[in-house]
Tab-separated table of C-alpha atoms (C1' of nucleotides) in Angstrom:
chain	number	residue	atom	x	y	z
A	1416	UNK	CA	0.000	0.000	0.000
A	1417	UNK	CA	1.521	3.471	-0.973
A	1418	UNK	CA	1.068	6.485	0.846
A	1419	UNK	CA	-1.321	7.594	-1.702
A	1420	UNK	CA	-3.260	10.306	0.144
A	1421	UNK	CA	-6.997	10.150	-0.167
A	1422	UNK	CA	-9.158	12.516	0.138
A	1423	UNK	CA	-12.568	11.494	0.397
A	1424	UNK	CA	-14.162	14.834	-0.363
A	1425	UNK	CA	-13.196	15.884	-3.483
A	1426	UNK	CA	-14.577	14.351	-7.005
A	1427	UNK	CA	-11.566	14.024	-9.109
A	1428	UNK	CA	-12.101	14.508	-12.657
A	1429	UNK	CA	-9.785	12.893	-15.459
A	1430	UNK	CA	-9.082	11.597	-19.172
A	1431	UNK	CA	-10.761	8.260	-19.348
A	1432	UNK	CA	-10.747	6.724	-23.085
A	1433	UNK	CA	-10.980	9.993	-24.689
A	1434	UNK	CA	-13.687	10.799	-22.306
A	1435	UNK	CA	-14.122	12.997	-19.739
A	1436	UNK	CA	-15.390	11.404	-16.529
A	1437	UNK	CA	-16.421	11.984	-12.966
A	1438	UNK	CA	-14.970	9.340	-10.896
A	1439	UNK	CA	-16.118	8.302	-7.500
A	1440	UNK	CA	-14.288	6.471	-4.705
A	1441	UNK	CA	-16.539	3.114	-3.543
A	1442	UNK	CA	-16.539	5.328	-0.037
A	1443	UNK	CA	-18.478	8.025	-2.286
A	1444	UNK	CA	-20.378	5.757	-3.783
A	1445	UNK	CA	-21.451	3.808	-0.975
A	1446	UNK	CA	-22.366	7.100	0.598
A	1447	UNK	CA	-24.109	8.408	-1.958
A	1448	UNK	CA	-26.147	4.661	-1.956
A	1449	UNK	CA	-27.408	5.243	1.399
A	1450	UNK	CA	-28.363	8.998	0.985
A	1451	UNK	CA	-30.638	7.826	-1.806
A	1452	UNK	CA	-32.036	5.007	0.105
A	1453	UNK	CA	-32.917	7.324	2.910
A	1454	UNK	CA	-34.583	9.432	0.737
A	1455	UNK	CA	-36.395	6.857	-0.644
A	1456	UNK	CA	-37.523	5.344	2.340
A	1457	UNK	CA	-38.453	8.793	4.237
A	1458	UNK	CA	-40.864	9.359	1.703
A	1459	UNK	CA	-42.110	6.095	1.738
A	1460	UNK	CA	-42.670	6.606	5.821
A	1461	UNK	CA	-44.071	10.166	5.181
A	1462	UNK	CA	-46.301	8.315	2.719
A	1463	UNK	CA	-47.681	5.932	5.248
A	1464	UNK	CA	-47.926	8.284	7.473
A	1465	UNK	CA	-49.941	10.660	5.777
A	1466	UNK	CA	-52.367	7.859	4.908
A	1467	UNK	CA	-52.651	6.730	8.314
A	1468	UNK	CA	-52.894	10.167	9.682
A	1469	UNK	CA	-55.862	11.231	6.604
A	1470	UNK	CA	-57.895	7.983	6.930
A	1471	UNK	CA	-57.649	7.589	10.420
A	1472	UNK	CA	-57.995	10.992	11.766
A	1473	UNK	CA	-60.225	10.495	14.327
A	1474	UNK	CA	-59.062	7.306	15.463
A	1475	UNK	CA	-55.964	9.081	16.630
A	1476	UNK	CA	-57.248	10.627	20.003
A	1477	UNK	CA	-58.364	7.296	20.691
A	1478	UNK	CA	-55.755	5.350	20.749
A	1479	UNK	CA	-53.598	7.576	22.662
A	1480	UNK	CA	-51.923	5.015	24.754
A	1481	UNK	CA	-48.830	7.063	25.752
A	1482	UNK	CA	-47.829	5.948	29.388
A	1483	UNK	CA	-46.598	9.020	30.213
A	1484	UNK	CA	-48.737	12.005	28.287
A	1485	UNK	CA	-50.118	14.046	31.456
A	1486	UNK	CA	-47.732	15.588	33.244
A	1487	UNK	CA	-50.249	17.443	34.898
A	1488	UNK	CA	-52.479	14.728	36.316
A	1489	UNK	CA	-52.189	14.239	40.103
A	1490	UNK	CA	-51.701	10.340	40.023
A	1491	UNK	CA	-52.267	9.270	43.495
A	1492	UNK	CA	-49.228	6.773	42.666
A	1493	UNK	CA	-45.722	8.972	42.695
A	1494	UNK	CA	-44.346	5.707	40.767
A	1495	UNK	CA	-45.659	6.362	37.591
A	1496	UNK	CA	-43.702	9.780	37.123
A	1497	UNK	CA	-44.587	11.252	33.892
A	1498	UNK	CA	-41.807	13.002	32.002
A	1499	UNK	CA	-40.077	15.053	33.745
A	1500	UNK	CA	-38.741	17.266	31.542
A	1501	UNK	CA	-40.221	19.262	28.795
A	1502	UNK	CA	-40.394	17.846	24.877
A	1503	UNK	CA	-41.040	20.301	22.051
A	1504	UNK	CA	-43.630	19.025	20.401
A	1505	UNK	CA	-42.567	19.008	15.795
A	1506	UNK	CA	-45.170	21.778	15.689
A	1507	UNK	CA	-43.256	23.983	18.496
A	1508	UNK	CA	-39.718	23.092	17.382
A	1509	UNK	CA	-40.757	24.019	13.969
A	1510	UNK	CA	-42.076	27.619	15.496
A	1511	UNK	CA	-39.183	28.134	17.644
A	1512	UNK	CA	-36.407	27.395	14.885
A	1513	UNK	CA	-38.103	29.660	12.873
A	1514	UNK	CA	-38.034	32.602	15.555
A	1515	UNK	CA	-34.634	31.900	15.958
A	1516	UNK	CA	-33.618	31.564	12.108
A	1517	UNK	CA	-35.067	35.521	12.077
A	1518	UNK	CA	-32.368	36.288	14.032
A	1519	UNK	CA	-33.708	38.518	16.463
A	1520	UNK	CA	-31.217	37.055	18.623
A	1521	UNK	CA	-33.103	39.201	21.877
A	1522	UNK	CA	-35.616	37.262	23.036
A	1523	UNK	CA	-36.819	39.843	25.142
A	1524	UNK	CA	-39.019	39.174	28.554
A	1525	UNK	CA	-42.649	40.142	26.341
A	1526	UNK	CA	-41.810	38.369	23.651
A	1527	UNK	CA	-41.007	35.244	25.279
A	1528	UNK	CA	-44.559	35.436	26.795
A	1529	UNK	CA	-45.950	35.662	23.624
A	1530	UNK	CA	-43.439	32.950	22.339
A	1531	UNK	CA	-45.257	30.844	24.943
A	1532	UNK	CA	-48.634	31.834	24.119
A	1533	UNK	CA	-48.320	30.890	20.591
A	1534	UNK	CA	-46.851	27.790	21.445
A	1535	UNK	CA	-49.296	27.365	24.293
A	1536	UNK	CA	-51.261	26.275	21.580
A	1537	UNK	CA	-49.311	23.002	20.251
A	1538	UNK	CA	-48.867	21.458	23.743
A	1539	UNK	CA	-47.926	22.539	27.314
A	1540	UNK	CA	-45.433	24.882	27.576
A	1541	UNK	CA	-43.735	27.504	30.058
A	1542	UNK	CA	-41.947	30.565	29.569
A	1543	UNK	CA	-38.926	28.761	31.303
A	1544	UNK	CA	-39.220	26.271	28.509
A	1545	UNK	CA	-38.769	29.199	25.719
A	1546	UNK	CA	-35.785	31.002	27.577
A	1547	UNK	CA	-33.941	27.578	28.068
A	1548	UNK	CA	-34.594	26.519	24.534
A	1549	UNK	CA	-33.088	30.015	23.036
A	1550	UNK	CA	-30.304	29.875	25.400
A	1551	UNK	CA	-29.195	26.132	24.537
A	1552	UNK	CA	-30.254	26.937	21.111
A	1553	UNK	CA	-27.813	29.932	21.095
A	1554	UNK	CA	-24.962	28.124	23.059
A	1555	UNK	CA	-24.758	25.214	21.141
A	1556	UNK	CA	-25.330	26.925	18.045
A	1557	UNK	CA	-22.118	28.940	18.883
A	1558	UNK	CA	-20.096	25.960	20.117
A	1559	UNK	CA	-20.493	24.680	16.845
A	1560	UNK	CA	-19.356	27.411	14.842
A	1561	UNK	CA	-16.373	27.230	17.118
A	1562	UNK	CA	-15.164	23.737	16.348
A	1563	UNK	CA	-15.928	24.121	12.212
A	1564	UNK	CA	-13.177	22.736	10.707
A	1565	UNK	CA	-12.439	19.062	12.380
A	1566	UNK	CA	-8.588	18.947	11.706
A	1567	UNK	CA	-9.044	15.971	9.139
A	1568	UNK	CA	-6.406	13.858	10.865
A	1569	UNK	CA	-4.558	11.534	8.538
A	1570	UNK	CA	-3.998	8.624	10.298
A	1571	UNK	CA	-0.753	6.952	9.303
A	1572	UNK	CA	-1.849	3.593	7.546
A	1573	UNK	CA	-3.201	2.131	10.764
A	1574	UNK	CA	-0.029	0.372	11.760
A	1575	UNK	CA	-1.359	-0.131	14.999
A	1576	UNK	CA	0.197	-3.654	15.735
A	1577	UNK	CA	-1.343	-3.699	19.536
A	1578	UNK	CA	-2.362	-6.882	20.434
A	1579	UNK	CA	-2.491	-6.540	24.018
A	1580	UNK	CA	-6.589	-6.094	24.283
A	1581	UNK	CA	-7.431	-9.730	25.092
A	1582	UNK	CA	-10.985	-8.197	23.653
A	1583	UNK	CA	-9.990	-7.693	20.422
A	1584	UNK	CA	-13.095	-8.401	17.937
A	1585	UNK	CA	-13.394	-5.070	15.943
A	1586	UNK	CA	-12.926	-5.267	12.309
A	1587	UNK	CA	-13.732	-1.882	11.764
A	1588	UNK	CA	-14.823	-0.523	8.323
A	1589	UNK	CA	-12.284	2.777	9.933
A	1590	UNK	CA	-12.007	5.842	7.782
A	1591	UNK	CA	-15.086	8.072	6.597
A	1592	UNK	CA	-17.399	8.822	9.322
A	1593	UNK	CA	-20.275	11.644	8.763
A	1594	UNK	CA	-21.502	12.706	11.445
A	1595	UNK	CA	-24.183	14.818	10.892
A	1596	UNK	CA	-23.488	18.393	12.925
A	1597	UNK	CA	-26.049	20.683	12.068
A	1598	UNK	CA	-24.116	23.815	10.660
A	1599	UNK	CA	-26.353	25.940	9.620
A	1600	UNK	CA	-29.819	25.171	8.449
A	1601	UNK	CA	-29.979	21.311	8.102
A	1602	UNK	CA	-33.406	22.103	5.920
A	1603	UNK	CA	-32.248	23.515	3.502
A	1604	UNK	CA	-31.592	22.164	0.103
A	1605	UNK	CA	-30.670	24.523	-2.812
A	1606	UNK	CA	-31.545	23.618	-6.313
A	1607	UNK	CA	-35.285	22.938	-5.866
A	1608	UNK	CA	-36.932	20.848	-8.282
A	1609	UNK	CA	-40.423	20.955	-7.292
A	1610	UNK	CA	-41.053	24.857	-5.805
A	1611	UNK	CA	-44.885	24.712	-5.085
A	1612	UNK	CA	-45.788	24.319	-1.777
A	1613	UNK	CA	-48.658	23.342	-2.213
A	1614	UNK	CA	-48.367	20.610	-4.505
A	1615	UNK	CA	-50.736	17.702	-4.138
A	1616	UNK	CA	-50.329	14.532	-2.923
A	1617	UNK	CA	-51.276	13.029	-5.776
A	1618	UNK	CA	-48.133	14.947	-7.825
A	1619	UNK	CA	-45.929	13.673	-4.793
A	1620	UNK	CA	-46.880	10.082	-5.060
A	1621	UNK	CA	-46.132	10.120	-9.070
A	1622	UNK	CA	-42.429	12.488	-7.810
A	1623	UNK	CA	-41.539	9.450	-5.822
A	1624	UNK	CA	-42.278	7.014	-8.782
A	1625	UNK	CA	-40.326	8.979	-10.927
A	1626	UNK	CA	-37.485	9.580	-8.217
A	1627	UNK	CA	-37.731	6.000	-7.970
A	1628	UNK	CA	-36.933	5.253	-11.526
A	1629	UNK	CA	-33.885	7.204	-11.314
A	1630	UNK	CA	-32.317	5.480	-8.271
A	1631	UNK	CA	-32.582	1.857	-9.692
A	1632	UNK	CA	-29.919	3.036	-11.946
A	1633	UNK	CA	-27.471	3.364	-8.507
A	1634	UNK	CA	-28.967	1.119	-6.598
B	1471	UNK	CA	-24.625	-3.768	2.154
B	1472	UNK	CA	-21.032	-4.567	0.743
B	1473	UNK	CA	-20.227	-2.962	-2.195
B	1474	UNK	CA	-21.635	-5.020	-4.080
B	1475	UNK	CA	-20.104	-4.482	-8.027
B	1476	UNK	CA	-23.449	-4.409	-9.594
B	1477	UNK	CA	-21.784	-2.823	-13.291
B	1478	UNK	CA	-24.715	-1.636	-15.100
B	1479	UNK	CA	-24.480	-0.618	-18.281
B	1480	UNK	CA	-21.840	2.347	-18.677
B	1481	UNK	CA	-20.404	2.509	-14.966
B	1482	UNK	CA	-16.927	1.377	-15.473
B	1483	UNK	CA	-14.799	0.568	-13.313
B	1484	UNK	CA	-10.812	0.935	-13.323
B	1485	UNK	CA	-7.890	1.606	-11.585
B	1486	UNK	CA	-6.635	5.489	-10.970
B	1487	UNK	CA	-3.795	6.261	-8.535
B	1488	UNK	CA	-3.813	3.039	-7.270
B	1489	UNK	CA	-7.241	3.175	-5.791
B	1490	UNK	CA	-10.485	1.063	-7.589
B	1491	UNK	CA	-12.862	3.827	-8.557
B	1492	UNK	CA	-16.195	3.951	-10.222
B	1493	UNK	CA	-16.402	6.195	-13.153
B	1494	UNK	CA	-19.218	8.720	-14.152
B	1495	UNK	CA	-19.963	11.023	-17.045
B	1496	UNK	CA	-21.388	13.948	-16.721
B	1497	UNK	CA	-24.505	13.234	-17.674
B	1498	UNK	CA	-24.858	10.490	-14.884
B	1499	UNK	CA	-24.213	13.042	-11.882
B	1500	UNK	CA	-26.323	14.998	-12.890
B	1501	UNK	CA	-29.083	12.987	-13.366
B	1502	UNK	CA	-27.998	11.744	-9.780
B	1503	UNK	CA	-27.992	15.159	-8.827
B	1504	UNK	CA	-31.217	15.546	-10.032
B	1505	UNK	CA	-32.826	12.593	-8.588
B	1506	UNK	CA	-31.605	13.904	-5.170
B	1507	UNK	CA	-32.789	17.170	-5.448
B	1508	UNK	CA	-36.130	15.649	-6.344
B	1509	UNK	CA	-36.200	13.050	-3.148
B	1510	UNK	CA	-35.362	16.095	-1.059
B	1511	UNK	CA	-37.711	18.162	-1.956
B	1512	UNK	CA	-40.417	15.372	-2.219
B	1513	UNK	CA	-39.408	14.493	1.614
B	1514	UNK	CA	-39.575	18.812	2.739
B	1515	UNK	CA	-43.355	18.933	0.955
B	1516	UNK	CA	-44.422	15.668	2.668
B	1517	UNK	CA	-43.359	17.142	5.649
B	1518	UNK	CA	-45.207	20.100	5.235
B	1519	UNK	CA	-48.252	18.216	4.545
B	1520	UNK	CA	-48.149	16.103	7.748
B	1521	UNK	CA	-47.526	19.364	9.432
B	1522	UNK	CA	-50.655	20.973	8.044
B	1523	UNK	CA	-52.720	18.072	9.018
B	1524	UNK	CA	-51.057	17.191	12.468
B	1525	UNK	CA	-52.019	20.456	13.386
B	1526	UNK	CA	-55.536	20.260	12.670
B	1527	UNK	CA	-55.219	17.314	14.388
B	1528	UNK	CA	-53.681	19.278	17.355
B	1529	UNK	CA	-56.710	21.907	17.327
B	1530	UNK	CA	-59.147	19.108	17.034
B	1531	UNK	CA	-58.104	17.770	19.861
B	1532	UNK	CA	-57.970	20.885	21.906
B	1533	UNK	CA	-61.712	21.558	21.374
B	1534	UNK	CA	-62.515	18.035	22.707
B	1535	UNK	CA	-60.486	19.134	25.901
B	1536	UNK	CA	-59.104	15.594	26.175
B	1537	UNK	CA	-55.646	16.046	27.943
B	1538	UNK	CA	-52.788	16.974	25.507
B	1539	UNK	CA	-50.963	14.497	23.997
B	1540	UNK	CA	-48.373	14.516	21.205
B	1541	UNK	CA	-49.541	11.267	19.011
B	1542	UNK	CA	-46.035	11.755	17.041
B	1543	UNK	CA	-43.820	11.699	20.224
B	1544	UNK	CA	-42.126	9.101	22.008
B	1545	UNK	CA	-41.981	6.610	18.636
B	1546	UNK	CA	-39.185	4.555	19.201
B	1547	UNK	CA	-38.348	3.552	16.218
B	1548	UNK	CA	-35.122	2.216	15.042
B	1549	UNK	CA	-33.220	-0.067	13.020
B	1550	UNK	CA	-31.049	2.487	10.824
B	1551	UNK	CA	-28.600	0.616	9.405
B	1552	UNK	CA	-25.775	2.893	8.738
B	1553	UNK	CA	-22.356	3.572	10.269
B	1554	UNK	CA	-22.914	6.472	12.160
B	1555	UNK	CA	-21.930	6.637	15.581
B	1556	UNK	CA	-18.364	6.957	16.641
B	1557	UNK	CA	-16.824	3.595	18.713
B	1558	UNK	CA	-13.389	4.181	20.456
B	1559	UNK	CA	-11.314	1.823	19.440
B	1560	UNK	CA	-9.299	-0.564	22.729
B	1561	UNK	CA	-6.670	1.650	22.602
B	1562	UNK	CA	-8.555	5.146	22.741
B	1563	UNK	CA	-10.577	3.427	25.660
B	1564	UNK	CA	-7.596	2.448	27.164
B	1565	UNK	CA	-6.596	5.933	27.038
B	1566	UNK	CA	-9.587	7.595	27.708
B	1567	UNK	CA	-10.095	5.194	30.942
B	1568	UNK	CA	-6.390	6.385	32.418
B	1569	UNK	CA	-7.322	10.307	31.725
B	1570	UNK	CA	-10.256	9.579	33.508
B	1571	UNK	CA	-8.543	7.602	36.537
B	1572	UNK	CA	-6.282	10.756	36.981
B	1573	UNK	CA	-9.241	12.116	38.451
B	1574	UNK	CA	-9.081	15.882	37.102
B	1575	UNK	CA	-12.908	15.469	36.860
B	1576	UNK	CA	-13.093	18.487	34.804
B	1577	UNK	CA	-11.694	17.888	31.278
B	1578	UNK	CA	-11.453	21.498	30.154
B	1579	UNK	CA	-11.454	22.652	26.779
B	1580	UNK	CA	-7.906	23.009	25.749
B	1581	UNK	CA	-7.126	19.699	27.534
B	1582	UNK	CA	-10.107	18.131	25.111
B	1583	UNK	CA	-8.452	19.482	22.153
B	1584	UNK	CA	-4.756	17.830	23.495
B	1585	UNK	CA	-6.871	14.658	23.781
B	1586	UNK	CA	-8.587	14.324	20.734
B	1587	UNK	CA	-5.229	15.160	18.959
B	1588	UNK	CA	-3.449	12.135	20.897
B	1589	UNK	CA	-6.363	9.489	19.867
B	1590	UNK	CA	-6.315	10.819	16.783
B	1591	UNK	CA	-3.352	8.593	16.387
B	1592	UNK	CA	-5.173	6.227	16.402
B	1593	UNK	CA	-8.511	6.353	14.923
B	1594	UNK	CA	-10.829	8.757	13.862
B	1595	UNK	CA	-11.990	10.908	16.464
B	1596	UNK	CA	-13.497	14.078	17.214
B	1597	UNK	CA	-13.555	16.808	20.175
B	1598	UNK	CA	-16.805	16.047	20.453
B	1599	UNK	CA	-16.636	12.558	20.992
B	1600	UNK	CA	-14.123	13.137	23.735
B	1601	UNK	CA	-16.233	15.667	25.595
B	1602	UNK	CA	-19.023	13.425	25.421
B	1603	UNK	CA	-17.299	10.659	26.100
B	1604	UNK	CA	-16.389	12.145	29.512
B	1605	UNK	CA	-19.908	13.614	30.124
B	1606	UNK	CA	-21.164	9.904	29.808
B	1607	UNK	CA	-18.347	8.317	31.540
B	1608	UNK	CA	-18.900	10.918	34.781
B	1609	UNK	CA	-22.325	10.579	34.714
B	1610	UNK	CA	-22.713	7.098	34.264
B	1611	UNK	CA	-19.973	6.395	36.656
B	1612	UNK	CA	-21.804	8.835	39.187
B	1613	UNK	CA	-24.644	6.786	38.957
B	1614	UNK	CA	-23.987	3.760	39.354
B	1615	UNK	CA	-22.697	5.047	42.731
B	1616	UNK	CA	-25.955	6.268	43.896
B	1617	UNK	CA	-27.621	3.036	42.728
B	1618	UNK	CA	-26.226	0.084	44.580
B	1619	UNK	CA	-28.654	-1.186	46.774
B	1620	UNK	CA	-31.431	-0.467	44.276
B	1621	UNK	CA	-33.347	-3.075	43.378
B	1622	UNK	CA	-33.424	-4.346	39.878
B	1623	UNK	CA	-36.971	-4.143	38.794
B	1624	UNK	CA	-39.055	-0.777	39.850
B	1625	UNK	CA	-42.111	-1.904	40.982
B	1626	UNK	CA	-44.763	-1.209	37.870
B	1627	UNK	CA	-47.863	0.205	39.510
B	1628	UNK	CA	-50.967	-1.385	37.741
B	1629	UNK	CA	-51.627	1.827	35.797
B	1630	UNK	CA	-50.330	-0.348	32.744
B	1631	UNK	CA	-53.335	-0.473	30.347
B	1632	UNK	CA	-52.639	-2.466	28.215
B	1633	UNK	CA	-51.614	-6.300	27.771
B	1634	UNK	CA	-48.826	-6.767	25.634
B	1635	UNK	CA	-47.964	-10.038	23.544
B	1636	UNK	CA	-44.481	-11.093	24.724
B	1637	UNK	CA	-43.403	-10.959	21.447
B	1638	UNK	CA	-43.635	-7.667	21.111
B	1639	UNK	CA	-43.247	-5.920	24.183
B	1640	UNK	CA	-40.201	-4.113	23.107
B	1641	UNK	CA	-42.462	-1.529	21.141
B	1642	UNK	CA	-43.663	0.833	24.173
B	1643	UNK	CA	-47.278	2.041	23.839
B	1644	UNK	CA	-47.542	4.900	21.220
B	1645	UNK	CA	-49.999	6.712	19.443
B	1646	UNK	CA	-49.829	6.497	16.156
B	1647	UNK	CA	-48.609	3.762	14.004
B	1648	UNK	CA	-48.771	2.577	10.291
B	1649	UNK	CA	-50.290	-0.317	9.395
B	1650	UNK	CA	-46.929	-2.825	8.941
B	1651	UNK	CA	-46.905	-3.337	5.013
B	1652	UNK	CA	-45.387	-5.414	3.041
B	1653	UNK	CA	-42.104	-4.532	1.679
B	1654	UNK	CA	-43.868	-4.275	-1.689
B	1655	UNK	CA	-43.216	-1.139	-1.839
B	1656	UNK	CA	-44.475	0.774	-5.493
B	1657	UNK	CA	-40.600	0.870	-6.340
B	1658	UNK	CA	-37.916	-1.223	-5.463
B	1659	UNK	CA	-35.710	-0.128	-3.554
B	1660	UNK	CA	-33.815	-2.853	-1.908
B	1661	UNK	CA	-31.464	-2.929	1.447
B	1662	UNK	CA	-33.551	-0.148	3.428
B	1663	UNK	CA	-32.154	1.904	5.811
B	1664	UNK	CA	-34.921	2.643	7.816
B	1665	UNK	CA	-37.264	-0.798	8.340
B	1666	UNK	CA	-39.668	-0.148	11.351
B	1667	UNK	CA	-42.917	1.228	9.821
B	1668	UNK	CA	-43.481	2.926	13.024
B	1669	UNK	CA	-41.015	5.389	13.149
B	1670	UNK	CA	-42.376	8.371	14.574
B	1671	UNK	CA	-42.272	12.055	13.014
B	1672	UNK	CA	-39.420	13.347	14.674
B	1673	UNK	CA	-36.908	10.494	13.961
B	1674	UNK	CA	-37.768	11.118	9.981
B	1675	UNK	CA	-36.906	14.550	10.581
B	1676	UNK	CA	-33.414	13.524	11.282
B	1677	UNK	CA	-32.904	11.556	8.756
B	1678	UNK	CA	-33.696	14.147	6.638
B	1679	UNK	CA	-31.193	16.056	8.324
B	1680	UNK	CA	-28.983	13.355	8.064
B	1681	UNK	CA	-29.832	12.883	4.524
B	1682	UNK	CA	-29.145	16.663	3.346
B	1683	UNK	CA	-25.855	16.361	5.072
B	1684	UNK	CA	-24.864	13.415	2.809
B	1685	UNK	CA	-26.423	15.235	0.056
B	1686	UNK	CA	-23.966	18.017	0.385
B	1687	UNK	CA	-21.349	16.267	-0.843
B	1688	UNK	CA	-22.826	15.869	-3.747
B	1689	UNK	CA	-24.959	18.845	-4.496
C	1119	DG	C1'	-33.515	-14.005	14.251
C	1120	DT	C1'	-35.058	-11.516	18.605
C	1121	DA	C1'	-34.401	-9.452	23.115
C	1122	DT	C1'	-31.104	-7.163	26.186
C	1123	DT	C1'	-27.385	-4.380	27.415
C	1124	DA	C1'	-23.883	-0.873	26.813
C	1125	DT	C1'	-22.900	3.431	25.350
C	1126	DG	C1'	-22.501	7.548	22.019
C	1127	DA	C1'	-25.209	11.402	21.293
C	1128	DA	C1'	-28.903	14.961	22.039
C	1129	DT	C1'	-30.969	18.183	24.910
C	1130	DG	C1'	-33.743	20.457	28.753
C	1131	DA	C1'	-32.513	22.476	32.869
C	1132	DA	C1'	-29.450	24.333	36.275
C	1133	DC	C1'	-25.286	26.401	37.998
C	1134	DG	C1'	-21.856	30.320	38.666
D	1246	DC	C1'	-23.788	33.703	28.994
D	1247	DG	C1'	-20.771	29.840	28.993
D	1248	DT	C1'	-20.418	25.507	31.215
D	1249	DT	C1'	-22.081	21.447	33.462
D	1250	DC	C1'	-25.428	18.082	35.020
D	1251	DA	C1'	-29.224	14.833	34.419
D	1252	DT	C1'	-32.184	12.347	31.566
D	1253	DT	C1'	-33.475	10.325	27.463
D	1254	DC	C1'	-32.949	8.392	22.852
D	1255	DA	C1'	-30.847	5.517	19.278
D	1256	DT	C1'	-27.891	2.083	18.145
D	1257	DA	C1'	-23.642	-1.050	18.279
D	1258	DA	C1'	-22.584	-4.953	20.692
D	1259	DT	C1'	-24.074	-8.977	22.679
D	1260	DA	C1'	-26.840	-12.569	24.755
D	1261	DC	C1'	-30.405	-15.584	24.045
DNA sequence: GTATTATGAATGAACG
DNA sequence: CGTTCATTCATAATAC
């Protein structure tokens, strides 16, 4: 094995039988393999999801089962403690990440009431519950932006010759791990093909067919 | 989900700097690119769908005054198949385990960075692995302390409502669930990543997160 | 295969 | 505000 440097990120482009070509690293397409199948099966789960949700509306509030969905009731039994700590509901995280995408980075004492009063109306809520979530929000969003650039360690070919872990099982697939940081807005995705939003689901369904087509050509 | 060399037609493959690459023209990525694009924005308008009908849902529900309850929360769904989450290696335990031993309980941030740069040696690693790494390893350690004499089993109060099938008791109750399919799904797509058809709403919205990270690479 | 455990990661809340 | 703690979730590892 050389000590052919490889960098993972970068397409490489090149003179292939008179052709120009993109080439692609197994790593790359592997990767690439699983971001399609993730696709594909998120929609498929939205799909269902939206069916179950349309057809079976009302059947929802009655088969709330949730062991632990009242916080508020005053159980005779201390055993069964109900969550503890406060959940954003999807509807509220969506509000609050858009708040905070405004950047009005001063979430002043009046608006956080009204924060909560908005929210109020997508599950219970506090104004403590706001001002944590903006201050995490902020903090962590900062930390992030502090730590951007992970030095991309090369590690030496993996000489590592250590034999002395009596445990020693892994046979690890090492190299390209992605983890997935948010920096900046996870949501968005640039070059839209479909820009309606409000497309029907109909159009969707016949999107994923077609979307489907393409991928059994990579998959 | 080895990669598998399933040649179509025109992907080539051949040998450049000494590493085995696939080949693509031009008109390939971007009809990859393309197909993306499309899934993404397929998976954001789905989402906006649910949205719009969860929170009818939601308001629905408030007007029957039945106690608030998230039907989309506390899915445990799971079963992603995909490298994701960092594992030391022995020897970054083993190093990570004598740091810890020294006792300076407080692993600040410059001492973090010295660590992450030492295991680096030997595996991929990142600051924040370390930092959580220690966070987990104080906390756990902490309380396992406080939990000696405590009994195995907490005592389940009777408030349990329902009767689950030993088989599958590892689902906990939740409120809203697709009906379990087949895997005929309307295009095939084969080695899913995501198999548990009730995967709640929150989970997808990470792997959509997930998914436009992987995305950027390519887009 | 399925169920269980161990543990990396995420995050609400609290501390100083 | 930045940092830390406590709890929970998801998943790799493992036991069954």
């Amino acid at each position: 094995m050389e000590a052919e440097h490889h960098h993972q990120t970068s397409n490489a482009g090149g003179i292939i039988g008179g052709l120009y070509v993109k080439v692609m690293t197994d790593d790359q397409m592997e990767l690439l393999r699983q971001q399609i199948s993730v696709y594909a099966t998120i929609c498929q789960q939205l799909v269902e999801m939206h069916k179950a949700v349309t057809t079976q509306q009302d059947l929802a509030g009655l088969r709330l089962g949730n062991l632990y969905c009242d916080p508020l009731m005053a159980c005779s039994g201390h055993k069964i403690t109900a969550r503890q700590r406060w959940t954003p509901t999807p509807l509220q995280l969506q509000v609050l990440e858009r708040i905070f995408d405004e950047g009005n980075g001063t979430p002043s004492k009046q608006k956080i009431k009204d924060i909560t009063i908005e929210l109020g109306q997508h599950g219970q809520i506090s104004e403590t519950n706001v001002y944590n979530w903006f201050q995490n929000r902020r903090a962590r969003s900062k930390r992030k932006q502090l730590t951007p650039a992970l030095n991309v360690v090369e590690p030496e070919v993996e000489t590592e010759v250590e034999v002395e872990s009596p445990k020693e099982k892994k046979t690890r697939a090492e190299g390209f791990q992605v983890q997935p940081y948010e920096n900046s807005s996870p949501h968005r995705i640039k070059d839209m093909y479909i820009q309606s939003p409000d497309i029907g689901f109909d159009q969707l369904m016949s999107k994923i067919e077609v979307a489907g087509c393409y991928s059994s050509y990579f998959l």
